[in-house]
Amino acid sequence: MSVIISDITDEKGREGMMSRYALRPEVSPDQIGSGTQLGRCRLDSRIGHGSMGVVWKAWHTTLDIPVAVKILHESHDAQERHRRRERFKLEAHIAARASHPNLVRVLDFGEEQGQAYLVMELVQGETLQTWLQRRAVFDERTSLKLA
């Protein structure tokens, strides 16, 4: 069995910018604040970050449900930016077609004013990093399940 695990790091205790503004092309994911409308989602609080982007808890205004929104980090280099966007789109297309109880469902993918984002179901709980830190040693059975 293989499991796809995103490289999200816990962001508890960090506060994002609290201003409300429309997303502009020059705004990076790190500068986006609570209340920003991105597609059909209103961002609420930053819940993590990884090598590909920043993850926000958000409210899907059309479906009327809480969601997670992953916003792609931008690169200053045009070729790198294009490569990252293509990889991000590929991730969205593959994840949207995957169906398994241990995988997060992808609900939407889009670009707004030059900013690529991925909308996923919101899963409550601790991060993989926190879970691993609480367990210093794994028995053989658990290790095989994680592999």
mmCIF file with all atom_site columns, C-alpha atoms in Angstrom:
data_model
loop_
_atom_site.group_PDB
_atom_site.id
_atom_site.type_symbol
_atom_site.label_atom_id
_atom_site.label_alt_id
_atom_site.label_comp_id
_atom_site.label_asym_id
_atom_site.label_entity_id
_atom_site.label_seq_id
_atom_site.pdbx_PDB_ins_code
_atom_site.Cartn_x
_atom_site.Cartn_y
_atom_site.Cartn_z
_atom_site.occupancy
_atom_site.B_iso_or_equiv
_atom_site.pdbx_formal_charge
_atom_site.auth_seq_id
_atom_site.auth_comp_id
_atom_site.auth_asym_id
_atom_site.auth_atom_id
_atom_site.pdbx_PDB_model_num
ATOM 1   C CA . MET A 1 1   ? 0.000   0.000  0.000   1.00 0.00 ? 1   MET A CA 1
ATOM 2   C CA . SER A 1 2   ? 1.328   3.448  -0.845  1.00 0.00 ? 2   SER A CA 1
ATOM 3   C CA . VAL A 1 3   ? 0.225   6.648  0.842   1.00 0.00 ? 3   VAL A CA 1
ATOM 4   C CA . ILE A 1 4   ? 0.643   10.166 -0.478  1.00 0.00 ? 4   ILE A CA 1
ATOM 5   C CA . ILE A 1 5   ? 1.780   12.475 2.313   1.00 0.00 ? 5   ILE A CA 1
ATOM 6   C CA . SER A 1 6   ? 2.147   16.204 1.804   1.00 0.00 ? 6   SER A CA 1
ATOM 7   C CA . ASP A 1 7   ? 5.053   18.003 3.441   1.00 0.00 ? 7   ASP A CA 1
ATOM 8   C CA . ILE A 1 8   ? 2.933   20.362 5.544   1.00 0.00 ? 8   ILE A CA 1
ATOM 9   C CA . THR A 1 9   ? 4.452   21.813 8.717   1.00 0.00 ? 9   THR A CA 1
ATOM 10  C CA . ASP A 1 10  ? 2.284   22.808 11.669  1.00 0.00 ? 10  ASP A CA 1
ATOM 11  C CA . GLU A 1 11  ? 1.778   26.566 11.936  1.00 0.00 ? 11  GLU A CA 1
ATOM 12  C CA . LYS A 1 12  ? 0.008   26.802 15.321  1.00 0.00 ? 12  LYS A CA 1
ATOM 13  C CA . GLY A 1 13  ? 0.625   30.073 17.037  1.00 0.00 ? 13  GLY A CA 1
ATOM 14  C CA . ARG A 1 14  ? 1.515   32.018 13.905  1.00 0.00 ? 14  ARG A CA 1
ATOM 15  C CA . GLU A 1 15  ? -0.697  34.873 12.872  1.00 0.00 ? 15  GLU A CA 1
ATOM 16  C CA . GLY A 1 16  ? -1.217  35.952 9.281   1.00 0.00 ? 16  GLY A CA 1
ATOM 17  C CA . MET A 1 17  ? -1.910  39.466 8.110   1.00 0.00 ? 17  MET A CA 1
ATOM 18  C CA . MET A 1 18  ? -5.419  40.412 9.159   1.00 0.00 ? 18  MET A CA 1
ATOM 19  C CA . SER A 1 19  ? -6.152  42.931 6.398   1.00 0.00 ? 19  SER A CA 1
ATOM 20  C CA . ARG A 1 20  ? -8.826  42.190 3.813   1.00 0.00 ? 20  ARG A CA 1
ATOM 21  C CA . TYR A 1 21  ? -7.883  42.805 0.206   1.00 0.00 ? 21  TYR A CA 1
ATOM 22  C CA . ALA A 1 22  ? -8.438  41.360 -3.232  1.00 0.00 ? 22  ALA A CA 1
ATOM 23  C CA . LEU A 1 23  ? -5.655  39.138 -4.490  1.00 0.00 ? 23  LEU A CA 1
ATOM 24  C CA . ARG A 1 24  ? -3.235  41.051 -6.725  1.00 0.00 ? 24  ARG A CA 1
ATOM 25  C CA . PRO A 1 25  ? -0.635  39.462 -9.055  1.00 0.00 ? 25  PRO A CA 1
ATOM 26  C CA . GLU A 1 26  ? 2.277   40.836 -7.039  1.00 0.00 ? 26  GLU A CA 1
ATOM 27  C CA . VAL A 1 27  ? 1.022   39.344 -3.741  1.00 0.00 ? 27  VAL A CA 1
ATOM 28  C CA . SER A 1 28  ? 2.899   36.214 -2.684  1.00 0.00 ? 28  SER A CA 1
ATOM 29  C CA . PRO A 1 29  ? 1.234   33.370 -0.736  1.00 0.00 ? 29  PRO A CA 1
ATOM 30  C CA . ASP A 1 30  ? 3.130   34.482 2.365   1.00 0.00 ? 30  ASP A CA 1
ATOM 31  C CA . GLN A 1 31  ? 1.499   37.924 2.221   1.00 0.00 ? 31  GLN A CA 1
ATOM 32  C CA . ILE A 1 32  ? -2.100  36.798 1.738   1.00 0.00 ? 32  ILE A CA 1
ATOM 33  C CA . GLY A 1 33  ? -4.257  37.503 4.770   1.00 0.00 ? 33  GLY A CA 1
ATOM 34  C CA . SER A 1 34  ? -7.348  36.252 6.512   1.00 0.00 ? 34  SER A CA 1
ATOM 35  C CA . GLY A 1 35  ? -10.504 37.270 4.654   1.00 0.00 ? 35  GLY A CA 1
ATOM 36  C CA . THR A 1 36  ? -8.912  37.139 1.198   1.00 0.00 ? 36  THR A CA 1
ATOM 37  C CA . GLN A 1 37  ? -11.298 35.730 -1.415  1.00 0.00 ? 37  GLN A CA 1
ATOM 38  C CA . LEU A 1 38  ? -9.582  33.230 -3.715  1.00 0.00 ? 38  LEU A CA 1
ATOM 39  C CA . GLY A 1 39  ? -11.958 31.806 -6.301  1.00 0.00 ? 39  GLY A CA 1
ATOM 40  C CA . ARG A 1 40  ? -14.983 30.545 -4.389  1.00 0.00 ? 40  ARG A CA 1
ATOM 41  C CA . CYS A 1 41  ? -13.062 30.315 -1.104  1.00 0.00 ? 41  CYS A CA 1
ATOM 42  C CA . ARG A 1 42  ? -12.647 32.858 1.693   1.00 0.00 ? 42  ARG A CA 1
ATOM 43  C CA . LEU A 1 43  ? -9.382  32.268 3.548   1.00 0.00 ? 43  LEU A CA 1
ATOM 44  C CA . ASP A 1 44  ? -9.679  32.084 7.335   1.00 0.00 ? 44  ASP A CA 1
ATOM 45  C CA . SER A 1 45  ? -6.414  30.992 8.977   1.00 0.00 ? 45  SER A CA 1
ATOM 46  C CA . ARG A 1 46  ? -3.036  29.727 7.860   1.00 0.00 ? 46  ARG A CA 1
ATOM 47  C CA . ILE A 1 47  ? -2.601  26.104 8.973   1.00 0.00 ? 47  ILE A CA 1
ATOM 48  C CA . GLY A 1 48  ? 0.652   25.023 7.354   1.00 0.00 ? 48  GLY A CA 1
ATOM 49  C CA . HIS A 1 49  ? 3.335   25.396 4.747   1.00 0.00 ? 49  HIS A CA 1
ATOM 50  C CA . GLY A 1 50  ? 5.596   23.174 2.722   1.00 0.00 ? 50  GLY A CA 1
ATOM 51  C CA . SER A 1 51  ? 8.044   23.248 -0.137  1.00 0.00 ? 51  SER A CA 1
ATOM 52  C CA . MET A 1 52  ? 5.306   23.827 -2.733  1.00 0.00 ? 52  MET A CA 1
ATOM 53  C CA . GLY A 1 53  ? 3.084   26.313 -0.962  1.00 0.00 ? 53  GLY A CA 1
ATOM 54  C CA . VAL A 1 54  ? 1.064   27.626 1.956   1.00 0.00 ? 54  VAL A CA 1
ATOM 55  C CA . VAL A 1 55  ? -2.082  25.881 3.251   1.00 0.00 ? 55  VAL A CA 1
ATOM 56  C CA . TRP A 1 56  ? -5.068  27.790 4.608   1.00 0.00 ? 56  TRP A CA 1
ATOM 57  C CA . LYS A 1 57  ? -8.248  26.767 6.355   1.00 0.00 ? 57  LYS A CA 1
ATOM 58  C CA . ALA A 1 58  ? -10.996 28.393 4.298   1.00 0.00 ? 58  ALA A CA 1
ATOM 59  C CA . TRP A 1 59  ? -14.731 28.503 3.703   1.00 0.00 ? 59  TRP A CA 1
ATOM 60  C CA . HIS A 1 60  ? -16.077 27.415 0.309   1.00 0.00 ? 60  HIS A CA 1
ATOM 61  C CA . THR A 1 61  ? -18.784 30.011 -0.250  1.00 0.00 ? 61  THR A CA 1
ATOM 62  C CA . THR A 1 62  ? -20.686 28.003 -2.872  1.00 0.00 ? 62  THR A CA 1
ATOM 63  C CA . LEU A 1 63  ? -20.613 24.566 -1.231  1.00 0.00 ? 63  LEU A CA 1
ATOM 64  C CA . ASP A 1 64  ? -20.954 26.105 2.257   1.00 0.00 ? 64  ASP A CA 1
ATOM 65  C CA . ILE A 1 65  ? -18.277 23.834 3.780   1.00 0.00 ? 65  ILE A CA 1
ATOM 66  C CA . PRO A 1 66  ? -14.855 24.276 5.395   1.00 0.00 ? 66  PRO A CA 1
ATOM 67  C CA . VAL A 1 67  ? -11.962 23.417 3.059   1.00 0.00 ? 67  VAL A CA 1
ATOM 68  C CA . ALA A 1 68  ? -8.171  23.519 2.888   1.00 0.00 ? 68  ALA A CA 1
ATOM 69  C CA . VAL A 1 69  ? -6.636  25.732 0.199   1.00 0.00 ? 69  VAL A CA 1
ATOM 70  C CA . LYS A 1 70  ? -3.047  25.145 -0.899  1.00 0.00 ? 70  LYS A CA 1
ATOM 71  C CA . ILE A 1 71  ? -1.522  28.202 -2.586  1.00 0.00 ? 71  ILE A CA 1
ATOM 72  C CA . LEU A 1 72  ? 1.557   27.688 -4.737  1.00 0.00 ? 72  LEU A CA 1
ATOM 73  C CA . HIS A 1 73  ? 4.775   29.521 -3.832  1.00 0.00 ? 73  HIS A CA 1
ATOM 74  C CA . GLU A 1 74  ? 5.865   31.681 -6.747  1.00 0.00 ? 74  GLU A CA 1
ATOM 75  C CA . SER A 1 75  ? 9.388   31.793 -8.159  1.00 0.00 ? 75  SER A CA 1
ATOM 76  C CA . HIS A 1 76  ? 11.158  34.898 -9.480  1.00 0.00 ? 76  HIS A CA 1
ATOM 77  C CA . ASP A 1 77  ? 12.655  32.847 -12.325 1.00 0.00 ? 77  ASP A CA 1
ATOM 78  C CA . ALA A 1 78  ? 10.192  32.520 -15.247 1.00 0.00 ? 78  ALA A CA 1
ATOM 79  C CA . GLN A 1 79  ? 11.285  28.986 -16.214 1.00 0.00 ? 79  GLN A CA 1
ATOM 80  C CA . GLU A 1 80  ? 11.132  27.781 -12.620 1.00 0.00 ? 80  GLU A CA 1
ATOM 81  C CA . ARG A 1 81  ? 7.715   29.418 -12.153 1.00 0.00 ? 81  ARG A CA 1
ATOM 82  C CA . HIS A 1 82  ? 6.387   27.618 -15.270 1.00 0.00 ? 82  HIS A CA 1
ATOM 83  C CA . ARG A 1 83  ? 7.859   24.273 -14.107 1.00 0.00 ? 83  ARG A CA 1
ATOM 84  C CA . ARG A 1 84  ? 6.334   24.649 -10.624 1.00 0.00 ? 84  ARG A CA 1
ATOM 85  C CA . ARG A 1 85  ? 2.913   25.561 -12.021 1.00 0.00 ? 85  ARG A CA 1
ATOM 86  C CA . GLU A 1 86  ? 2.908   22.549 -14.349 1.00 0.00 ? 86  GLU A CA 1
ATOM 87  C CA . ARG A 1 87  ? 3.890   20.261 -11.458 1.00 0.00 ? 87  ARG A CA 1
ATOM 88  C CA . PHE A 1 88  ? 1.162   21.807 -9.295  1.00 0.00 ? 88  PHE A CA 1
ATOM 89  C CA . LYS A 1 89  ? -1.453  21.284 -12.049 1.00 0.00 ? 89  LYS A CA 1
ATOM 90  C CA . LEU A 1 90  ? -0.305  17.687 -12.464 1.00 0.00 ? 90  LEU A CA 1
ATOM 91  C CA . GLU A 1 91  ? -0.643  17.141 -8.692  1.00 0.00 ? 91  GLU A CA 1
ATOM 92  C CA . ALA A 1 92  ? -4.193  18.537 -8.853  1.00 0.00 ? 92  ALA A CA 1
ATOM 93  C CA . HIS A 1 93  ? -5.219  16.346 -11.805 1.00 0.00 ? 93  HIS A CA 1
ATOM 94  C CA . ILE A 1 94  ? -3.746  13.154 -10.331 1.00 0.00 ? 94  ILE A CA 1
ATOM 95  C CA . ALA A 1 95  ? -5.117  13.772 -6.837  1.00 0.00 ? 95  ALA A CA 1
ATOM 96  C CA . ALA A 1 96  ? -8.591  14.613 -8.196  1.00 0.00 ? 96  ALA A CA 1
ATOM 97  C CA . ARG A 1 97  ? -8.752  11.213 -9.893  1.00 0.00 ? 97  ARG A CA 1
ATOM 98  C CA . ALA A 1 98  ? -7.435  9.241  -6.927  1.00 0.00 ? 98  ALA A CA 1
ATOM 99  C CA . SER A 1 99  ? -9.975  7.716  -4.597  1.00 0.00 ? 99  SER A CA 1
ATOM 100 C CA . HIS A 1 100 ? -9.012  6.037  -1.338  1.00 0.00 ? 100 HIS A CA 1
ATOM 101 C CA . PRO A 1 101 ? -10.217 6.406  2.278   1.00 0.00 ? 101 PRO A CA 1
ATOM 102 C CA . ASN A 1 102 ? -6.689  7.501  3.328   1.00 0.00 ? 102 ASN A CA 1
ATOM 103 C CA . LEU A 1 103 ? -6.379  10.250 0.709   1.00 0.00 ? 103 LEU A CA 1
ATOM 104 C CA . VAL A 1 104 ? -7.683  13.793 0.940   1.00 0.00 ? 104 VAL A CA 1
ATOM 105 C CA . ARG A 1 105 ? -10.238 14.597 -1.780  1.00 0.00 ? 105 ARG A CA 1
ATOM 106 C CA . VAL A 1 106 ? -9.400  17.394 -4.209  1.00 0.00 ? 106 VAL A CA 1
ATOM 107 C CA . LEU A 1 107 ? -12.427 19.594 -4.854  1.00 0.00 ? 107 LEU A CA 1
ATOM 108 C CA . ASP A 1 108 ? -11.087 22.261 -7.199  1.00 0.00 ? 108 ASP A CA 1
ATOM 109 C CA . PHE A 1 109 ? -8.028  23.779 -8.838  1.00 0.00 ? 109 PHE A CA 1
ATOM 110 C CA . GLY A 1 110 ? -7.692  27.261 -10.232 1.00 0.00 ? 110 GLY A CA 1
ATOM 111 C CA . GLU A 1 111 ? -5.670  30.331 -10.971 1.00 0.00 ? 111 GLU A CA 1
ATOM 112 C CA . GLU A 1 112 ? -6.782  33.789 -10.019 1.00 0.00 ? 112 GLU A CA 1
ATOM 113 C CA . GLN A 1 113 ? -4.851  36.874 -11.041 1.00 0.00 ? 113 GLN A CA 1
ATOM 114 C CA . GLY A 1 114 ? -1.748  34.767 -11.626 1.00 0.00 ? 114 GLY A CA 1
ATOM 115 C CA . GLN A 1 115 ? -1.974  32.807 -8.355  1.00 0.00 ? 115 GLN A CA 1
ATOM 116 C CA . ALA A 1 116 ? -2.412  29.005 -8.586  1.00 0.00 ? 116 ALA A CA 1
ATOM 117 C CA . TYR A 1 117 ? -4.350  27.227 -5.836  1.00 0.00 ? 117 TYR A CA 1
ATOM 118 C CA . LEU A 1 118 ? -5.747  23.799 -4.967  1.00 0.00 ? 118 LEU A CA 1
ATOM 119 C CA . VAL A 1 119 ? -8.953  23.303 -2.926  1.00 0.00 ? 119 VAL A CA 1
ATOM 120 C CA . MET A 1 120 ? -9.118  20.112 -0.831  1.00 0.00 ? 120 MET A CA 1
ATOM 121 C CA . GLU A 1 121 ? -11.348 18.632 1.824   1.00 0.00 ? 121 GLU A CA 1
ATOM 122 C CA . LEU A 1 122 ? -10.344 19.846 5.282   1.00 0.00 ? 122 LEU A CA 1
ATOM 123 C CA . VAL A 1 123 ? -9.151  17.051 7.560   1.00 0.00 ? 123 VAL A CA 1
ATOM 124 C CA . GLN A 1 124 ? -9.008  17.895 11.252  1.00 0.00 ? 124 GLN A CA 1
ATOM 125 C CA . GLY A 1 125 ? -6.241  16.430 13.371  1.00 0.00 ? 125 GLY A CA 1
ATOM 126 C CA . GLU A 1 126 ? -2.553  16.603 14.030  1.00 0.00 ? 126 GLU A CA 1
ATOM 127 C CA . THR A 1 127 ? 0.175   16.854 11.421  1.00 0.00 ? 127 THR A CA 1
ATOM 128 C CA . LEU A 1 128 ? 2.284   13.861 10.443  1.00 0.00 ? 128 LEU A CA 1
ATOM 129 C CA . GLN A 1 129 ? 5.299   15.587 11.988  1.00 0.00 ? 129 GLN A CA 1
ATOM 130 C CA . THR A 1 130 ? 3.544   15.959 15.368  1.00 0.00 ? 130 THR A CA 1
ATOM 131 C CA . TRP A 1 131 ? 2.299   12.375 15.264  1.00 0.00 ? 131 TRP A CA 1
ATOM 132 C CA . LEU A 1 132 ? 5.804   11.058 14.525  1.00 0.00 ? 132 LEU A CA 1
ATOM 133 C CA . GLN A 1 133 ? 7.363   13.192 17.289  1.00 0.00 ? 133 GLN A CA 1
ATOM 134 C CA . ARG A 1 134 ? 5.012   11.651 19.875  1.00 0.00 ? 134 ARG A CA 1
ATOM 135 C CA . ARG A 1 135 ? 6.262   8.177  18.988  1.00 0.00 ? 135 ARG A CA 1
ATOM 136 C CA . ALA A 1 136 ? 9.953   7.676  19.596  1.00 0.00 ? 136 ALA A CA 1
ATOM 137 C CA . VAL A 1 137 ? 9.992   4.000  18.579  1.00 0.00 ? 137 VAL A CA 1
ATOM 138 C CA . PHE A 1 138 ? 7.753   2.049  16.201  1.00 0.00 ? 138 PHE A CA 1
ATOM 139 C CA . ASP A 1 139 ? 7.082   -1.653 16.331  1.00 0.00 ? 139 ASP A CA 1
ATOM 140 C CA . GLU A 1 140 ? 7.646   -3.658 13.147  1.00 0.00 ? 140 GLU A CA 1
ATOM 141 C CA . ARG A 1 141 ? 3.958   -3.743 12.193  1.00 0.00 ? 141 ARG A CA 1
ATOM 142 C CA . THR A 1 142 ? 3.580   0.060  12.446  1.00 0.00 ? 142 THR A CA 1
ATOM 143 C CA . SER A 1 143 ? 6.807   0.625  10.525  1.00 0.00 ? 143 SER A CA 1
ATOM 144 C CA . LEU A 1 144 ? 5.559   -1.567 7.674   1.00 0.00 ? 144 LEU A CA 1
ATOM 145 C CA . LYS A 1 145 ? 2.242   0.298  7.576   1.00 0.00 ? 145 LYS A CA 1
ATOM 146 C CA . LEU A 1 146 ? 4.069   3.628  7.291   1.00 0.00 ? 146 LEU A CA 1
ATOM 147 C CA . ALA A 1 147 ? 6.455   2.447  4.573   1.00 0.00 ? 147 ALA A CA 1
#
